PDB file of C-alpha atoms and ligand atoms in Angstrom:
ATOM      1  CA  UNK A   7      13.789   7.305  10.689  1.00 88.00           C
ATOM      2  CA  UNK A   8      14.136   5.762  14.145  1.00 93.00           C
ATOM      3  CA  UNK A   9      15.012   2.078  13.893  1.00 95.00           C
ATOM      4  CA  UNK A  10      15.393   0.953  17.509  1.00 97.00           C
ATOM      5  CA  UNK A  11      12.333  -0.085  19.489  1.00 98.00           C
ATOM      6  CA  UNK A  12      11.675  -2.575  22.275  1.00 98.00           C
ATOM      7  CA  UNK A  13       8.923  -4.545  20.516  1.00 98.00           C
ATOM      8  CA  UNK A  14       9.266  -3.541  16.863  1.00 98.00           C
ATOM      9  CA  UNK A  15      11.804  -4.391  14.196  1.00 98.00           C
ATOM     10  CA  UNK A  16      12.315  -1.753  11.519  1.00 98.00           C
ATOM     11  CA  UNK A  17      13.854  -2.662   8.197  1.00 98.00           C
ATOM     12  CA  UNK A  18      14.426  -0.213   5.354  1.00 97.00           C
ATOM     13  CA  UNK A  19      15.016  -1.486   1.828  1.00 97.00           C
ATOM     14  CA  UNK A  20      15.135   1.454  -0.580  1.00 96.00           C
ATOM     15  CA  UNK A  21      11.755   3.178  -0.426  1.00 97.00           C
ATOM     16  CA  UNK A  22      10.110   0.320   1.497  1.00 98.00           C
ATOM     17  CA  UNK A  23      10.024   0.257   5.289  1.00 98.00           C
ATOM     18  CA  UNK A  24       8.862  -2.911   7.027  1.00 98.00           C
ATOM     19  CA  UNK A  25       7.552  -2.580  10.578  1.00 98.00           C
ATOM     20  CA  UNK A  26       7.507  -5.987  12.283  1.00 98.00           C
ATOM     21  CA  UNK A  27       5.620  -6.472  15.549  1.00 98.00           C
ATOM     22  CA  UNK A  28       8.032  -8.578  17.557  1.00 98.00           C
ATOM     23  CA  UNK A  29       6.677 -10.499  20.554  1.00 98.00           C
ATOM     24  CA  UNK A  30       6.442 -13.900  18.878  1.00 98.00           C
ATOM     25  CA  UNK A  31       6.248 -15.812  22.186  1.00 98.00           C
ATOM     26  CA  UNK A  32       2.711 -14.354  22.686  1.00 98.00           C
ATOM     27  CA  UNK A  33       1.815 -14.205  18.970  1.00 98.00           C
ATOM     28  CA  UNK A  34       2.756 -10.502  18.930  1.00 98.00           C
ATOM     29  CA  UNK A  35       0.026  -9.577  21.432  1.00 98.00           C
ATOM     30  CA  UNK A  36      -0.090  -5.813  21.857  1.00 98.00           C
ATOM     31  CA  UNK A  37       1.095  -4.472  25.202  1.00 96.00           C
ATOM     32  CA  UNK A  38       1.195  -0.767  26.096  1.00 95.00           C
ATOM     33  CA  UNK A  39       4.790  -0.346  24.938  1.00 97.00           C
ATOM     34  CA  UNK A  40       4.193  -1.967  21.561  1.00 98.00           C
ATOM     35  CA  UNK A  41       1.040   0.079  20.968  1.00 97.00           C
ATOM     36  CA  UNK A  42       2.880   3.346  21.705  1.00 97.00           C
ATOM     37  CA  UNK A  43       5.823   2.270  19.571  1.00 98.00           C
ATOM     38  CA  UNK A  44       3.535   1.417  16.643  1.00 98.00           C
ATOM     39  CA  UNK A  45       2.026   4.905  16.758  1.00 98.00           C
ATOM     40  CA  UNK A  46       5.476   6.492  16.767  1.00 98.00           C
ATOM     41  CA  UNK A  47       6.832   4.249  13.993  1.00 98.00           C
ATOM     42  CA  UNK A  48       3.790   4.762  11.756  1.00 98.00           C
ATOM     43  CA  UNK A  49       3.983   8.545  12.161  1.00 98.00           C
ATOM     44  CA  UNK A  50       7.730   8.507  11.615  1.00 98.00           C
ATOM     45  CA  UNK A  51       7.514   6.454   8.411  1.00 98.00           C
ATOM     46  CA  UNK A  52       4.625   8.561   7.155  1.00 98.00           C
ATOM     47  CA  UNK A  53       6.661  11.762   7.607  1.00 98.00           C
ATOM     48  CA  UNK A  54       9.929  10.483   6.090  1.00 98.00           C
ATOM     49  CA  UNK A  55      10.102  11.532   2.442  1.00 96.00           C
ATOM     50  CA  UNK A  56      12.572   8.727   1.653  1.00 97.00           C
ATOM     51  CA  UNK A  57       9.905   6.173   2.592  1.00 98.00           C
ATOM     52  CA  UNK A  58       7.385   5.467  -0.183  1.00 98.00           C
ATOM     53  CA  UNK A  59       5.627   2.348   1.062  1.00 98.00           C
ATOM     54  CA  UNK A  60       5.255   0.766   4.501  1.00 98.00           C
ATOM     55  CA  UNK A  61       4.655  -2.907   5.263  1.00 98.00           C
ATOM     56  CA  UNK A  62       3.188  -3.863   8.652  1.00 99.00           C
ATOM     57  CA  UNK A  63       3.730  -7.485   9.631  1.00 99.00           C
ATOM     58  CA  UNK A  64       4.344  -9.844  12.559  1.00 98.00           C
ATOM     59  CA  UNK A  65       7.338 -11.929  13.639  1.00 98.00           C
ATOM     60  CA  UNK A  66       7.078 -15.705  13.945  1.00 98.00           C
ATOM     61  CA  UNK A  67       3.939 -17.663  13.181  1.00 98.00           C
ATOM     62  CA  UNK A  68       1.368 -14.871  13.636  1.00 98.00           C
ATOM     63  CA  UNK A  69       0.495 -11.361  12.577  1.00 98.00           C
ATOM     64  CA  UNK A  70      -0.870 -10.578  16.043  1.00 98.00           C
ATOM     65  CA  UNK A  71      -3.172 -11.846  18.811  1.00 98.00           C
ATOM     66  CA  UNK A  72      -4.730  -8.503  19.749  1.00 97.00           C
ATOM     67  CA  UNK A  73      -4.449  -6.832  23.114  1.00 96.00           C
ATOM     68  CA  UNK A  74      -2.223  -8.685  25.581  1.00 96.00           C
ATOM     69  CA  UNK A  75      -4.783 -10.348  27.842  1.00 94.00           C
ATOM     70  CA  UNK A  76      -2.334 -10.392  30.762  1.00 90.00           C
ATOM     71  CA  UNK A  77      -2.725  -6.597  30.863  1.00 85.00           C
ATOM     72  CA  UNK A  78      -6.491  -6.985  31.189  1.00 80.00           C
ATOM     73  CA  UNK A  79      -6.169  -9.510  33.976  1.00 80.00           C
ATOM     74  CA  UNK A  80      -3.847  -7.162  35.892  1.00 77.00           C
ATOM     75  CA  UNK A  81      -6.580  -4.487  35.884  1.00 77.00           C
ATOM     76  CA  UNK A  82      -9.174  -6.737  37.563  1.00 80.00           C
ATOM     77  CA  UNK A  83      -7.403  -6.460  40.937  1.00 80.00           C
ATOM     78  CA  UNK A  84      -8.923  -2.997  41.480  1.00 81.00           C
ATOM     79  CA  UNK A  85     -12.569  -2.550  42.486  1.00 82.00           C
ATOM     80  CA  UNK A  86     -12.724   0.776  40.602  1.00 83.00           C
ATOM     81  CA  UNK A  87     -14.611   0.752  37.262  1.00 83.00           C
ATOM     82  CA  UNK A  88     -12.162   0.213  34.437  1.00 82.00           C
ATOM     83  CA  UNK A  89     -11.984   2.987  31.828  1.00 84.00           C
ATOM     84  CA  UNK A  90     -10.278   2.042  28.579  1.00 87.00           C
ATOM     85  CA  UNK A  91     -11.375   4.862  26.288  1.00 86.00           C
ATOM     86  CA  UNK A  92      -8.256   6.903  27.102  1.00 82.00           C
ATOM     87  CA  UNK A  93      -6.097   3.850  26.488  1.00 82.00           C
ATOM     88  CA  UNK A  94      -7.818   3.261  23.168  1.00 93.00           C
ATOM     89  CA  UNK A  95      -6.519   6.646  22.022  1.00 95.00           C
ATOM     90  CA  UNK A  96      -3.165   4.940  21.550  1.00 96.00           C
ATOM     91  CA  UNK A  97      -4.744   2.509  19.093  1.00 97.00           C
ATOM     92  CA  UNK A  98      -6.548   5.376  17.390  1.00 97.00           C
ATOM     93  CA  UNK A  99      -3.242   7.188  16.955  1.00 98.00           C
ATOM     94  CA  UNK A 100      -1.980   4.215  14.887  1.00 98.00           C
ATOM     95  CA  UNK A 101      -5.161   4.013  12.804  1.00 97.00           C
ATOM     96  CA  UNK A 102      -5.089   7.761  12.110  1.00 97.00           C
ATOM     97  CA  UNK A 103      -1.391   7.695  11.183  1.00 98.00           C
ATOM     98  CA  UNK A 104      -1.950   4.886   8.673  1.00 98.00           C
ATOM     99  CA  UNK A 105      -5.008   6.474   7.075  1.00 97.00           C
ATOM    100  CA  UNK A 106      -3.494   9.978   6.897  1.00 97.00           C
ATOM    101  CA  UNK A 107      -0.079   8.841   5.627  1.00 98.00           C
ATOM    102  CA  UNK A 108       0.648  10.282   2.181  1.00 98.00           C
ATOM    103  CA  UNK A 109       1.861   6.855   1.010  1.00 98.00           C
ATOM    104  CA  UNK A 110       0.507   3.302   1.003  1.00 98.00           C
ATOM    105  CA  UNK A 111       0.524   0.992   4.015  1.00 98.00           C
ATOM    106  CA  UNK A 112       0.329  -2.762   3.345  1.00 99.00           C
ATOM    107  CA  UNK A 113      -0.627  -5.271   6.026  1.00 99.00           C
ATOM    108  CA  UNK A 114       1.190  -8.569   5.365  1.00 99.00           C
ATOM    109  CA  UNK A 115      -0.649 -11.230   7.354  1.00 98.00           C
ATOM    110  CA  UNK A 116       0.463 -14.765   7.966  1.00 98.00           C
ATOM    111  CA  UNK A 117      -1.028 -16.872  10.729  1.00 98.00           C
ATOM    112  CA  UNK A 118      -3.526 -15.393  13.120  1.00 98.00           C
ATOM    113  CA  UNK A 119      -4.654 -11.752  13.176  1.00 98.00           C
ATOM    114  CA  UNK A 120      -7.018 -11.417  16.126  1.00 98.00           C
ATOM    115  CA  UNK A 121      -8.760  -8.553  17.919  1.00 97.00           C
ATOM    116  CA  UNK A 122      -6.994  -5.215  17.698  1.00 98.00           C
ATOM    117  CA  UNK A 123      -4.245  -6.766  15.544  1.00 98.00           C
ATOM    118  CA  UNK A 124      -6.856  -7.772  12.969  1.00 98.00           C
ATOM    119  CA  UNK A 125      -8.252  -4.265  12.969  1.00 98.00           C
ATOM    120  CA  UNK A 126      -4.823  -2.672  12.534  1.00 98.00           C
ATOM    121  CA  UNK A 127      -4.523  -4.831   9.407  1.00 98.00           C
ATOM    122  CA  UNK A 128      -7.922  -3.543   8.270  1.00 98.00           C
ATOM    123  CA  UNK A 129      -6.704   0.045   8.774  1.00 98.00           C
ATOM    124  CA  UNK A 130      -3.968  -0.450   6.177  1.00 98.00           C
ATOM    125  CA  UNK A 131      -4.595   0.536   2.564  1.00 98.00           C
ATOM    126  CA  UNK A 132      -3.984  -2.942   1.144  1.00 98.00           C
ATOM    127  CA  UNK A 133      -3.809  -6.393   2.730  1.00 98.00           C
ATOM    128  CA  UNK A 134      -1.905  -9.408   1.474  1.00 99.00           C
ATOM    129  CA  UNK A 135      -2.470 -12.702   3.295  1.00 98.00           C
ATOM    130  CA  UNK A 136      -0.747 -16.058   3.254  1.00 98.00           C
ATOM    131  CA  UNK A 137      -3.071 -19.003   2.820  1.00 98.00           C
ATOM    132  CA  UNK A 138      -2.477 -19.960   6.480  1.00 98.00           C
ATOM    133  CA  UNK A 139      -3.899 -16.598   7.645  1.00 98.00           C
ATOM    134  CA  UNK A 140      -6.723 -16.587  10.224  1.00 98.00           C
ATOM    135  CA  UNK A 141      -8.704 -13.394  10.753  1.00 98.00           C
ATOM    136  CA  UNK A 142     -10.606 -13.201  13.999  1.00 98.00           C
ATOM    137  CA  UNK A 143     -12.738 -10.396  15.407  1.00 98.00           C
ATOM    138  CA  UNK A 144     -12.108 -11.974  18.809  1.00 97.00           C
ATOM    139  CA  UNK A 145     -13.805  -9.261  20.877  1.00 96.00           C
ATOM    140  CA  UNK A 146     -17.205 -10.905  21.456  1.00 96.00           C
ATOM    141  CA  UNK A 147     -15.405 -14.029  22.706  1.00 95.00           C
ATOM    142  CA  UNK A 148     -14.321 -11.981  25.715  1.00 95.00           C
ATOM    143  CA  UNK A 149     -17.405  -9.768  25.958  1.00 94.00           C
ATOM    144  CA  UNK A 150     -16.048  -6.685  24.186  1.00 94.00           C
ATOM    145  CA  UNK A 151     -16.902  -4.656  21.085  1.00 96.00           C
ATOM    146  CA  UNK A 152     -14.536  -4.362  18.101  1.00 96.00           C
ATOM    147  CA  UNK A 153     -12.100  -1.536  18.758  1.00 96.00           C
ATOM    148  CA  UNK A 154      -8.956  -0.103  17.130  1.00 96.00           C
ATOM    149  CA  UNK A 155     -11.256   1.195  14.389  1.00 95.00           C
ATOM    150  CA  UNK A 156     -13.021  -2.149  13.910  1.00 96.00           C
ATOM    151  CA  UNK A 157     -16.610  -0.897  13.830  1.00 94.00           C
ATOM    152  CA  UNK A 158     -15.790   1.607  11.092  1.00 95.00           C
ATOM    153  CA  UNK A 159     -13.320  -0.438   9.065  1.00 96.00           C
ATOM    154  CA  UNK A 160     -15.100  -3.774   9.076  1.00 97.00           C
ATOM    155  CA  UNK A 161     -18.439  -2.427   7.863  1.00 95.00           C
ATOM    156  CA  UNK A 162     -16.787  -0.515   5.034  1.00 95.00           C
ATOM    157  CA  UNK A 163     -14.682  -3.426   3.840  1.00 97.00           C
ATOM    158  CA  UNK A 164     -17.210  -6.262   3.881  1.00 98.00           C
ATOM    159  CA  UNK A 165     -20.600  -4.521   4.290  1.00 97.00           C
ATOM    160  CA  UNK A 166     -22.868  -4.345   7.311  1.00 97.00           C
ATOM    161  CA  UNK A 167     -24.316  -7.862   7.043  1.00 98.00           C
ATOM    162  CA  UNK A 168     -20.965  -9.659   6.929  1.00 98.00           C
ATOM    163  CA  UNK A 169     -19.463  -7.287   9.511  1.00 98.00           C
ATOM    164  CA  UNK A 170     -22.234  -8.199  11.949  1.00 98.00           C
ATOM    165  CA  UNK A 171     -21.594 -11.896  11.336  1.00 98.00           C
ATOM    166  CA  UNK A 172     -17.843 -11.568  11.910  1.00 98.00           C
ATOM    167  CA  UNK A 173     -18.249  -9.406  15.017  1.00 97.00           C
ATOM    168  CA  UNK A 174     -21.141 -11.299  16.653  1.00 97.00           C
ATOM    169  CA  UNK A 175     -20.045 -14.885  15.965  1.00 98.00           C
ATOM    170  CA  UNK A 176     -16.309 -14.150  16.301  1.00 97.00           C
ATOM    171  CA  UNK A 177     -15.458 -17.130  14.122  1.00 98.00           C
ATOM    172  CA  UNK A 178     -12.144 -17.374  12.304  1.00 98.00           C
ATOM    173  CA  UNK A 179     -11.973 -16.440   8.619  1.00 98.00           C
ATOM    174  CA  UNK A 180      -9.265 -18.195   6.583  1.00 98.00           C
ATOM    175  CA  UNK A 181      -6.971 -16.330   4.178  1.00 98.00           C
ATOM    176  CA  UNK A 182      -8.729 -17.627   1.029  1.00 98.00           C
ATOM    177  CA  UNK A 183     -12.161 -16.820   2.490  1.00 98.00           C
ATOM    178  CA  UNK A 184     -10.921 -13.360   3.538  1.00 98.00           C
ATOM    179  CA  UNK A 185      -9.944 -12.712  -0.091  1.00 98.00           C
ATOM    180  CA  UNK A 186     -13.311 -13.972  -1.307  1.00 98.00           C
ATOM    181  CA  UNK A 187     -15.295 -11.573   0.928  1.00 98.00           C
ATOM    182  CA  UNK A 188     -13.003  -8.572   0.370  1.00 98.00           C
ATOM    183  CA  UNK A 189     -11.440  -8.539   3.819  1.00 98.00           C
ATOM    184  CA  UNK A 190      -8.035  -8.835   2.109  1.00 98.00           C
ATOM    185  CA  UNK A 191      -6.915  -7.927  -1.395  1.00 98.00           C
ATOM    186  CA  UNK A 192      -4.671 -10.906  -2.109  1.00 98.00           C
ATOM    187  CA  UNK A 193      -4.164 -14.385  -0.691  1.00 98.00           C
ATOM    188  CA  UNK A 194      -1.103 -16.339  -1.790  1.00 98.00           C
ATOM    189  CA  UNK A 195       0.458 -19.692  -0.815  1.00 98.00           C
ATOM    190  CA  UNK A 196       2.601 -19.385   2.317  1.00 98.00           C
ATOM    191  CA  UNK A 197       5.733 -20.395   0.372  1.00 98.00           C
ATOM    192  CA  UNK A 198       5.234 -17.428  -1.973  1.00 98.00           C
ATOM    193  CA  UNK A 199       4.160 -14.936   0.717  1.00 98.00           C
ATOM    194  CA  UNK A 200       7.506 -13.132   1.356  1.00 98.00           C
ATOM    195  CA  UNK A 201       8.224 -12.674  -2.358  1.00 98.00           C
ATOM    196  CA  UNK A 202       4.661 -11.613  -3.158  1.00 98.00           C
ATOM    197  CA  UNK A 203       4.720  -9.052  -0.318  1.00 98.00           C
ATOM    198  CA  UNK A 204       8.089  -7.730  -1.467  1.00 98.00           C
ATOM    199  CA  UNK A 205       6.882  -7.428  -5.065  1.00 98.00           C
ATOM    200  CA  UNK A 206       3.725  -5.549  -4.067  1.00 98.00           C
ATOM    201  CA  UNK A 207       5.634  -3.176  -1.774  1.00 98.00           C
ATOM    202  CA  UNK A 208       8.309  -2.474  -4.399  1.00 98.00           C
ATOM    203  CA  UNK A 209       5.652  -1.834  -7.012  1.00 98.00           C
ATOM    204  CA  UNK A 210       3.990   0.775  -4.795  1.00 98.00           C
ATOM    205  CA  UNK A 211       7.328   2.289  -3.738  1.00 98.00           C
ATOM    206  CA  UNK A 212       8.212   2.761  -7.410  1.00 98.00           C
ATOM    207  CA  UNK A 213       4.861   4.353  -8.187  1.00 98.00           C
ATOM    208  CA  UNK A 214       3.655   7.974  -8.316  1.00 98.00           C
ATOM    209  CA  UNK A 215       3.624   8.592  -4.556  1.00 96.00           C
ATOM    210  CA  UNK A 216       1.939  12.011  -4.686  1.00 97.00           C
ATOM    211  CA  UNK A 217      -0.898  10.573  -6.753  1.00 98.00           C
ATOM    212  CA  UNK A 218      -1.192   7.702  -4.258  1.00 98.00           C
ATOM    213  CA  UNK A 219      -1.508  10.226  -1.429  1.00 98.00           C
ATOM    214  CA  UNK A 220      -4.234  12.081  -3.317  1.00 98.00           C
ATOM    215  CA  UNK A 221      -6.004   8.795  -4.178  1.00 98.00           C
ATOM    216  CA  UNK A 222      -6.034   7.849  -0.487  1.00 98.00           C
ATOM    217  CA  UNK A 223      -7.474  11.245   0.421  1.00 97.00           C
ATOM    218  CA  UNK A 224     -10.119  11.049  -2.318  1.00 97.00           C
ATOM    219  CA  UNK A 225     -11.290   7.510  -1.586  1.00 97.00           C
ATOM    220  CA  UNK A 226     -11.241   7.725   2.196  1.00 96.00           C
ATOM    221  CA  UNK A 227     -13.076  11.055   2.190  1.00 96.00           C
ATOM    222  CA  UNK A 228     -15.530   9.752  -0.442  1.00 95.00           C
ATOM    223  CA  UNK A 229     -16.322   6.830   1.847  1.00 92.00           C
ATOM    224  CA  UNK A 230     -17.363   9.347   4.500  1.00 89.00           C
ATOM    225  CA  UNK A 231     -19.126  11.987   2.350  1.00 90.00           C
ATOM    226  CA  UNK A 232     -21.884  12.439  -0.241  1.00 90.00           C
ATOM    227  CA  UNK A 233     -21.645  12.516  -4.049  1.00 89.00           C
ATOM    228  CA  UNK A 234     -21.456  16.297  -4.446  1.00 91.00           C
ATOM    229  CA  UNK A 235     -18.746  16.681  -1.820  1.00 88.00           C
ATOM    230  CA  UNK A 236     -16.763  13.891  -3.454  1.00 87.00           C
ATOM    231  CA  UNK A 237     -17.094  15.389  -6.944  1.00 89.00           C
ATOM    232  CA  UNK A 238     -15.846  18.748  -5.644  1.00 90.00           C
ATOM    233  CA  UNK A 239     -12.896  17.131  -3.877  1.00 89.00           C
ATOM    234  CA  UNK A 240     -12.038  15.150  -7.016  1.00 91.00           C
ATOM    235  CA  UNK A 241     -11.504  18.409  -8.932  1.00 88.00           C
ATOM    236  CA  UNK A 242      -9.346  19.939  -6.203  1.00 90.00           C
ATOM    237  CA  UNK A 243      -7.124  16.865  -5.904  1.00 92.00           C
ATOM    238  CA  UNK A 244      -6.779  16.430  -9.659  1.00 91.00           C
ATOM    239  CA  UNK A 245      -5.564  20.047  -9.863  1.00 90.00           C
ATOM    240  CA  UNK A 246      -2.725  18.948  -7.602  1.00 91.00           C
ATOM    241  CA  UNK A 247      -2.052  15.615  -9.317  1.00 91.00           C
ATOM    242  CA  UNK A 248      -1.855  17.068 -12.798  1.00 92.00           C
ATOM    243  CA  UNK A 249       0.954  19.401 -11.751  1.00 91.00           C
ATOM    244  CA  UNK A 250       3.258  16.670 -10.431  1.00 93.00           C
ATOM    245  CA  UNK A 251       6.442  15.593 -12.181  1.00 95.00           C
ATOM    246  CA  UNK A 252       5.193  12.004 -11.974  1.00 94.00           C
ATOM    247  CA  UNK A 253       2.101  12.862 -14.013  1.00 92.00           C
ATOM    248  CA  UNK A 254       4.253  14.359 -16.781  1.00 91.00           C
ATOM    249  CA  UNK A 255       6.633  11.423 -16.588  1.00 93.00           C
ATOM    250  CA  UNK A 256       3.721   8.981 -16.906  1.00 92.00           C
ATOM    251  CA  UNK A 257       2.371  10.659 -20.027  1.00 89.00           C
ATOM    252  CA  UNK A 258       5.833  11.184 -21.536  1.00 93.00           C
ATOM    253  CA  UNK A 259       6.760   7.550 -20.923  1.00 91.00           C
ATOM    254  CA  UNK A 260       3.496   6.330 -22.451  1.00 91.00           C
ATOM    255  CA  UNK A 261       3.999   8.409 -25.582  1.00 92.00           C
ATOM    256  CA  UNK A 262       7.644   7.318 -25.835  1.00 94.00           C
ATOM    257  CA  UNK A 263       6.559   3.674 -25.367  1.00 96.00           C
ATOM    258  CA  UNK A 264       8.913   3.151 -22.378  1.00 95.00           C
ATOM    259  CA  UNK A 265       8.288   2.302 -18.688  1.00 95.00           C
ATOM    260  CA  UNK A 266       7.822   5.366 -16.446  1.00 95.00           C
ATOM    261  CA  UNK A 267      10.447   6.327 -13.871  1.00 95.00           C
ATOM    262  CA  UNK A 268       8.464   7.783 -10.983  1.00 96.00           C
ATOM    263  CA  UNK A 269      10.253   9.829  -8.325  1.00 95.00           C
ATOM    264  CA  UNK A 270       7.342  10.496  -6.010  1.00 93.00           C
ATOM    265  CA  UNK A 271       7.489  14.219  -6.848  1.00 93.00           C
TER     266      UNK A 271
HETATM  267  O1  T3D B 316      -8.445  -2.200  27.094  1.00 73.94           O
HETATM  268  C1  T3D B 316      -8.204  -2.262  25.903  1.00 73.94           C
HETATM  269  O2  T3D B 316      -7.120  -1.906  25.487  1.00 73.94           O
HETATM  270  C2  T3D B 316      -9.270  -2.820  24.985  1.00 73.94           C
HETATM  271  C3  T3D B 316      -8.665  -3.343  23.762  1.00 73.94           C
HETATM  272  C4  T3D B 316      -8.971  -4.567  23.281  1.00 73.94           C
HETATM  273  C5  T3D B 316      -8.344  -5.025  22.034  1.00 73.94           C
HETATM  274  C6  T3D B 316      -8.338  -6.511  21.779  1.00 73.94           C
HETATM  275  O3  T3D B 316      -7.565  -6.889  20.964  1.00 73.94           O
HETATM  276  S1  T3D B 316      -9.417  -7.555  22.577  1.00 73.94           S
HETATM  277  C7  T3D B 316      -8.999  -9.160  21.899  1.00 73.94           C
HETATM  278  C8  T3D B 316      -7.780  -9.744  22.561  1.00 73.94           C
HETATM  279  N1  T3D B 316      -7.335 -10.960  21.925  1.00 73.94           N
HETATM  280  C9  T3D B 316      -7.940 -12.128  22.091  1.00 73.94           C
HETATM  281  O4  T3D B 316      -8.920 -12.260  22.788  1.00 73.94           O
HETATM  282  C10 T3D B 316      -7.290 -13.341  21.433  1.00 73.94           C
HETATM  283  C11 T3D B 316      -6.754 -14.307  22.469  1.00 73.94           C
HETATM  284  N2  T3D B 316      -6.024 -15.374  21.838  1.00 73.94           N
HETATM  285  C12 T3D B 316      -6.633 -16.392  21.203  1.00 73.94           C
HETATM  286  O5  T3D B 316      -7.839 -16.492  21.132  1.00 73.94           O
HETATM  287  C13 T3D B 316      -5.735 -17.428  20.587  1.00 73.94           C
HETATM  288  O6  T3D B 316      -4.475 -17.389  21.216  1.00 73.94           O
HETATM  289  C14 T3D B 316      -5.546 -17.181  19.066  1.00 73.94           C
HETATM  290  C15 T3D B 316      -6.842 -17.532  18.325  1.00 73.94           C
HETATM  291  C16 T3D B 316      -5.126 -15.746  18.779  1.00 73.94           C
HETATM  292  C17 T3D B 316      -4.419 -18.106  18.528  1.00 73.94           C
HETATM  293  O7  T3D B 316      -4.698 -19.447  18.878  1.00 73.94           O
HETATM  294  P1  T3D B 316      -3.532 -20.544  18.726  1.00 73.94           P
HETATM  295  O8  T3D B 316      -4.151 -21.852  19.128  1.00 73.94           O
HETATM  296  O9  T3D B 316      -2.931 -20.442  17.380  1.00 73.94           O
HETATM  297  O10 T3D B 316      -2.379 -20.109  19.747  1.00 73.94           O
HETATM  298  P2  T3D B 316      -2.388 -20.238  21.347  1.00 73.94           P
HETATM  299  O11 T3D B 316      -1.801 -21.534  21.744  1.00 73.94           O
HETATM  300  O12 T3D B 316      -3.726 -19.908  21.891  1.00 73.94           O
HETATM  301  O13 T3D B 316      -1.396 -19.031  21.755  1.00 73.94           O
HETATM  302  C18 T3D B 316       0.030 -19.186  21.735  1.00 73.94           C
HETATM  303  C19 T3D B 316       0.597 -18.439  22.919  1.00 73.94           C
HETATM  304  O14 T3D B 316       0.274 -17.033  22.812  1.00 73.94           O
HETATM  305  C20 T3D B 316      -0.037 -18.923  24.223  1.00 73.94           C
HETATM  306  O15 T3D B 316       0.961 -18.831  25.223  1.00 73.94           O
HETATM  307  P3  T3D B 316       1.695 -20.193  25.751  1.00 73.94           P
HETATM  308  O16 T3D B 316       0.616 -21.135  26.187  1.00 73.94           O
HETATM  309  O17 T3D B 316       2.451 -20.701  24.551  1.00 73.94           O
HETATM  310  O18 T3D B 316       2.577 -19.701  26.854  1.00 73.94           O
HETATM  311  C21 T3D B 316      -1.102 -17.882  24.486  1.00 73.94           C
HETATM  312  O19 T3D B 316      -1.443 -17.753  25.854  1.00 73.94           O
HETATM  313  C22 T3D B 316      -0.424 -16.620  23.977  1.00 73.94           C
HETATM  314  N3  T3D B 316      -1.418 -15.612  23.602  1.00 73.94           N
HETATM  315  C23 T3D B 316      -2.260 -15.673  22.556  1.00 73.94           C
HETATM  316  N4  T3D B 316      -3.008 -14.595  22.512  1.00 73.94           N
HETATM  317  C24 T3D B 316      -2.639 -13.812  23.546  1.00 73.94           C
HETATM  318  C25 T3D B 316      -1.622 -14.457  24.255  1.00 73.94           C
HETATM  319  N5  T3D B 316      -1.059 -13.958  25.342  1.00 73.94           N
HETATM  320  C26 T3D B 316      -1.524 -12.736  25.742  1.00 73.94           C
HETATM  321  N6  T3D B 316      -2.486 -12.059  25.116  1.00 73.94           N
HETATM  322  C27 T3D B 316      -3.068 -12.551  24.023  1.00 73.94           C
HETATM  323  N7  T3D B 316      -3.999 -11.840  23.365  1.00 73.94           N
END
């Protein structure tokens, strides 16, 4: 996969690709170039069969500070009404790529994750936070609504009541509190954060990737459909899962009392 970008660092370690947002001098605030690059990198990693797990993280002391506010300020010079919905498509491209990827995406968050950066973390399948993490739906602080999927993702992760609190009050949520309310899956001490992220990513990369893809499809579609539709989909997807080599390997390994060796096939 492509490894050279202006504002991203790409590192491949076996089946794990780490995408690092890299503008640490502005806490990895998202400018137009970085947003476009993230869409391309997410799609690229999703399509590469050698990649079995993707970690999204930030360089320096933050995960990300959301949209670069200098870009906003530049737009105020014009007297024309500002239209951002087309621009938001670039964020939506990233969210769609993560959700549709047939492999897990992990957001690894240390320091602040604000605005659109926070919501890109919420778009990932799993989130691991360091205990210095700060999650911030910053939008209302500057008179905006949560975007980059925020309205959808936030309500589904923490429920409508908590989502309204986080979006309306725009107060920071610490890493431990984020774990308590289900905004993240794991919160670990900062000193253990790199190793814990690596261990989680390796575990997923060594897992039954086709089953993971089907699990993502089942759970994400279930979250958007009714019981009968979900039961029907469950049967269709299990027909696929049961015919994978990894399924046979899992059963064979269990019966032979040895660890499975999954190939993602
Ligand atoms: O049109 C569209 O595309 C709509 C899309 C909107 C999506 C959005 O994300 S809207 C939300 C945008 N983000 C924010 O409003 C957050 C703004 N930043 C902050 O509130 C704070 O910086 C943080 C809470 C994130 C972190 O606070 P702290 O105290 O840890 O750091 P700091 O000192 O405020 O920031 C460090 C530097 O990063 C500082 O620069 P300096 O003084 O060292 O030269 C600061 O200006 C810069 N920075 C932080 N956030 C941004 C930023 N520069 C540009 N854009 C930022 N978003």
